Coordinates of C-alpha atoms in Angstrom, one line a residue:
Chain K
A11 CA 59.9 3.5 -40.8
Q12 CA 60.9 5.0 -37.5
S13 CA 58.3 4.9 -34.9
V14 CA 57.6 4.9 -31.2
T15 CA 54.7 3.1 -29.5
Q16 CA 53.5 3.6 -26.0
P17 CA 50.8 0.8 -25.7
D18 CA 49.1 2.2 -22.6
I19 CA 47.2 5.5 -23.1
H20 CA 46.1 5.7 -19.5
I21 CA 47.5 4.0 -16.3
T22 CA 46.2 4.3 -12.8
V23 CA 48.3 3.2 -9.8
S24 CA 48.0 3.6 -6.1
E25 CA 50.4 5.9 -4.3
G26 CA 53.3 3.9 -3.0
A27 CA 52.9 1.2 -5.7
S28 CA 55.5 0.4 -8.3
L29 CA 55.2 1.8 -11.8
E30 CA 56.2 0.6 -15.3
L31 CA 55.4 2.5 -18.5
R32 CA 56.1 0.7 -21.7
C33 CA 57.8 2.0 -24.8
N34 CA 58.6 0.2 -28.0
Y35 CA 60.5 1.7 -30.8
S36 CA 61.3 0.9 -34.4
Y37 CA 64.6 2.3 -35.6
G38 CA 67.1 1.1 -38.2
A39 CA 70.3 2.2 -36.5
T40 CA 71.5 2.7 -32.9
P41 CA 68.7 4.6 -31.2
Y42 CA 69.0 7.5 -28.9
L43 CA 66.1 7.2 -26.4
F44 CA 64.5 9.7 -24.1
W45 CA 61.7 9.9 -21.6
Y46 CA 60.0 13.2 -20.9
V47 CA 57.3 14.1 -18.4
Q48 CA 54.7 16.8 -18.8
S49 CA 52.8 18.1 -15.8
P50 CA 49.4 19.8 -16.5
G51 CA 49.8 23.1 -18.2
Q52 CA 53.6 22.7 -18.5
G53 CA 56.1 21.9 -21.2
L54 CA 58.1 18.7 -21.3
Q55 CA 60.9 18.0 -18.8
L56 CA 63.6 15.4 -19.5
L57 CA 63.6 12.5 -17.1
L58 CA 66.4 10.5 -18.5
K59 CA 68.2 9.4 -21.7
Y60 CA 70.1 6.5 -23.2
F61 CA 72.5 6.3 -26.1
S62 CA 75.2 3.9 -25.1
G63 CA 76.8 2.0 -22.2
D64 CA 74.9 0.6 -19.3
T65 CA 71.5 -0.4 -20.4
L66 CA 69.9 0.6 -17.1
V67 CA 69.8 4.4 -16.8
Q68 CA 68.9 6.5 -13.8
G69 CA 67.0 9.7 -14.1
I70 CA 65.6 12.4 -12.0
K71 CA 62.7 12.1 -9.5
G72 CA 63.7 8.4 -8.8
F73 CA 62.9 7.1 -12.3
E74 CA 64.9 4.6 -14.2
A75 CA 64.6 2.9 -17.6
E76 CA 66.1 -0.2 -19.1
F77 CA 67.1 -0.5 -22.8
K78 CA 66.5 -3.9 -24.2
R79 CA 67.7 -4.1 -27.8
S80 CA 66.3 -7.6 -28.4
Q81 CA 62.8 -6.4 -27.5
S82 CA 63.2 -2.9 -29.0
S83 CA 61.9 -1.6 -25.7
F84 CA 62.8 1.2 -23.3
N85 CA 60.5 0.9 -20.4
L86 CA 60.3 3.5 -17.6
R87 CA 60.1 2.3 -14.0
K88 CA 59.7 3.8 -10.5
P89 CA 59.7 1.6 -7.3
S90 CA 57.2 3.8 -5.4
V91 CA 54.9 6.3 -7.0
H92 CA 54.1 9.6 -5.3
W93 CA 51.0 11.7 -6.0
S94 CA 53.1 14.4 -7.6
D95 CA 54.1 11.9 -10.3
A96 CA 50.6 12.2 -11.9
A97 CA 51.4 13.6 -15.4
E98 CA 51.8 12.6 -19.0
Y99 CA 54.9 10.7 -20.0
F100 CA 56.4 10.6 -23.4
C101 CA 59.0 8.3 -24.9
A102 CA 61.1 9.6 -27.8
V103 CA 63.7 8.2 -30.2
G104 CA 66.3 10.0 -32.2
G105 CA 69.2 9.0 -34.4
S106 CA 72.7 9.9 -35.2
S107 CA 71.8 13.0 -37.1
N108 CA 73.1 16.1 -35.4
T109 CA 69.8 17.9 -36.1
G110 CA 68.5 16.3 -33.0
K111 CA 65.1 15.5 -34.5
L112 CA 63.0 13.2 -32.3
I113 CA 60.0 11.0 -32.9
F114 CA 57.6 10.9 -30.0
G115 CA 55.2 8.3 -28.8
Q116 CA 51.6 9.1 -28.2
G117 CA 52.1 9.5 -24.5
T118 CA 50.8 7.7 -21.4
T119 CA 48.7 9.6 -18.8
L120 CA 49.5 8.5 -15.3
Q121 CA 46.8 8.9 -12.6
V122 CA 47.8 8.3 -8.9
K123 CA 45.2 7.1 -6.5
P124 CA 45.6 8.2 -2.8
Chain C
D180 CA 69.3 26.2 -16.5
V181 CA 68.1 26.4 -20.1
K182 CA 65.2 28.8 -20.5
V183 CA 62.8 28.5 -23.4
T184 CA 60.2 31.2 -23.3
Q185 CA 57.0 31.2 -25.4
S186 CA 55.4 34.6 -25.6
S187 CA 51.8 33.6 -24.8
R188 CA 50.4 30.8 -22.7
Y189 CA 46.9 31.2 -24.1
L190 CA 45.8 32.8 -27.4
V191 CA 42.5 33.1 -29.0
K192 CA 42.3 34.1 -32.7
R193 CA 39.7 34.1 -35.5
T194 CA 39.6 32.1 -38.7
G195 CA 41.6 33.7 -41.4
E196 CA 43.8 35.7 -39.2
K197 CA 47.6 35.6 -39.5
V198 CA 49.0 34.4 -36.2
F199 CA 52.5 34.6 -34.8
L200 CA 53.8 32.4 -32.1
E201 CA 57.1 33.5 -30.6
C202 CA 59.8 31.4 -28.9
V203 CA 63.0 32.7 -27.3
Q204 CA 65.9 30.6 -25.8
D205 CA 68.7 32.0 -23.7
M206 CA 71.4 29.3 -24.2
D207 CA 72.8 30.1 -27.7
H208 CA 71.4 26.8 -29.0
E209 CA 71.7 26.2 -32.8
N210 CA 68.7 23.9 -33.2
M211 CA 65.1 25.0 -32.5
F212 CA 61.8 23.1 -33.1
W213 CA 58.1 23.8 -33.3
Y214 CA 55.6 21.0 -32.4
R215 CA 51.9 20.7 -32.0
Q216 CA 50.5 18.5 -29.4
D217 CA 47.0 16.9 -29.7
P218 CA 45.4 14.3 -27.5
G219 CA 46.3 10.7 -28.6
L220 CA 48.7 11.9 -31.2
G221 CA 51.7 12.9 -29.0
L222 CA 54.0 15.6 -30.4
R223 CA 54.2 16.1 -34.1
L224 CA 57.1 18.2 -35.6
I225 CA 55.9 21.2 -37.7
Y226 CA 59.3 22.8 -38.5
F227 CA 62.8 22.9 -37.2
S228 CA 65.7 25.2 -37.7
Y229 CA 69.3 24.1 -37.4
D230 CA 70.8 27.6 -37.5
V231 CA 69.9 31.2 -38.2
K232 CA 67.9 31.5 -41.4
M233 CA 68.0 27.7 -41.9
K234 CA 64.8 25.8 -41.7
E235 CA 63.4 22.4 -42.6
K236 CA 59.9 21.1 -42.8
G237 CA 58.8 18.6 -40.3
D238 CA 56.0 16.1 -40.5
I239 CA 53.1 18.5 -40.7
P240 CA 54.2 21.8 -42.2
E241 CA 51.0 22.5 -44.2
G242 CA 49.5 25.8 -43.2
Y243 CA 52.5 27.0 -41.3
S244 CA 55.7 28.9 -41.9
V245 CA 58.6 29.9 -39.7
S246 CA 61.2 32.6 -39.3
R247 CA 64.6 32.6 -37.7
E248 CA 66.3 35.9 -38.1
K249 CA 68.2 35.7 -34.9
K250 CA 69.7 32.7 -33.2
E251 CA 67.7 33.1 -30.0
R252 CA 64.3 33.5 -31.6
F253 CA 62.2 31.1 -33.6
S254 CA 58.7 32.2 -34.8
L255 CA 55.9 30.0 -36.0
I256 CA 53.4 31.7 -38.4
L257 CA 49.9 30.5 -39.2
E258 CA 49.4 32.2 -42.6
S259 CA 45.6 32.0 -42.5
A260 CA 44.4 30.4 -39.3
S261 CA 41.8 27.6 -39.5
T262 CA 39.8 25.9 -36.8
N263 CA 41.8 22.6 -37.3
Q264 CA 44.9 24.5 -36.1
T265 CA 43.4 24.8 -32.6
S266 CA 46.0 23.0 -30.5
M267 CA 48.8 23.2 -28.0
Y268 CA 52.1 24.4 -29.6
L269 CA 55.4 23.6 -28.0
C270 CA 58.8 25.1 -28.8
A271 CA 62.1 23.4 -28.0
S272 CA 65.8 24.1 -28.4
R273 CA 69.0 22.1 -28.2
P274 CA 72.7 22.6 -28.8
G275 CA 73.9 21.9 -32.3
G276 CA 77.1 20.3 -31.2
G277 CA 77.8 17.4 -28.8
G278 CA 76.1 14.7 -30.8
A279 CA 72.6 13.3 -31.1
G280 CA 72.4 12.6 -27.4
Q281 CA 71.9 16.2 -26.6
P282 CA 68.3 16.5 -25.4
Q283 CA 65.7 19.1 -26.4
H284 CA 64.6 21.7 -23.9
F285 CA 61.0 22.8 -24.0
G286 CA 59.0 25.9 -23.3
D287 CA 55.7 25.8 -21.4
G288 CA 53.6 25.8 -24.5
T289 CA 51.0 28.1 -26.1
R290 CA 47.4 26.9 -26.1
L291 CA 45.9 28.3 -29.3
S292 CA 42.2 28.5 -30.0
I293 CA 40.9 29.4 -33.4
L294 CA 37.3 30.5 -33.5

């Protein structure tokens, strides 16, 4: 069955520290992978996506993610976190179907300490 | 920029009422989606539509229906609202062409409370 797991429900980091949010997926075919961010009271905004090519993808707001097929992972990283990065982060996986259906992880809430 | 507009940010309704949540997108997208978001559960797909008058059930369609009479508008209907439908509802759209890598674009959500 297709699924996405974000093992960390809640993460707290200090401003300026590095960040890594974990995402593991289970998908039978070549996955299309996405990271979205949701600020309080807002909808989801796309940070980055991967579906082929270079396994390290760059996104907006200084985020990057690395696709590791052997580990079925797509972890999100940022070298130096800013207070404005406090939000909820969702990993999602889709397939080759043109309907664009996605399966979302449970989300990780990021808190940034001053 | 893609704009997905949900008609209400906050809505309070009573048990048993018929509730309509409206979503409009301005980018001529073929595919539209309705999700509900609950703490610890992420986003769960209620229904999606891949074109006008075309719809498919998602993972949790019970108690909901949808309508897509025009390409830009996708409505979610709670036939007889119940307290367990209190949630955040998110609408999304994406182009139908261009392959599976086309991302979904989201509205700001409607926080619905059923009393």
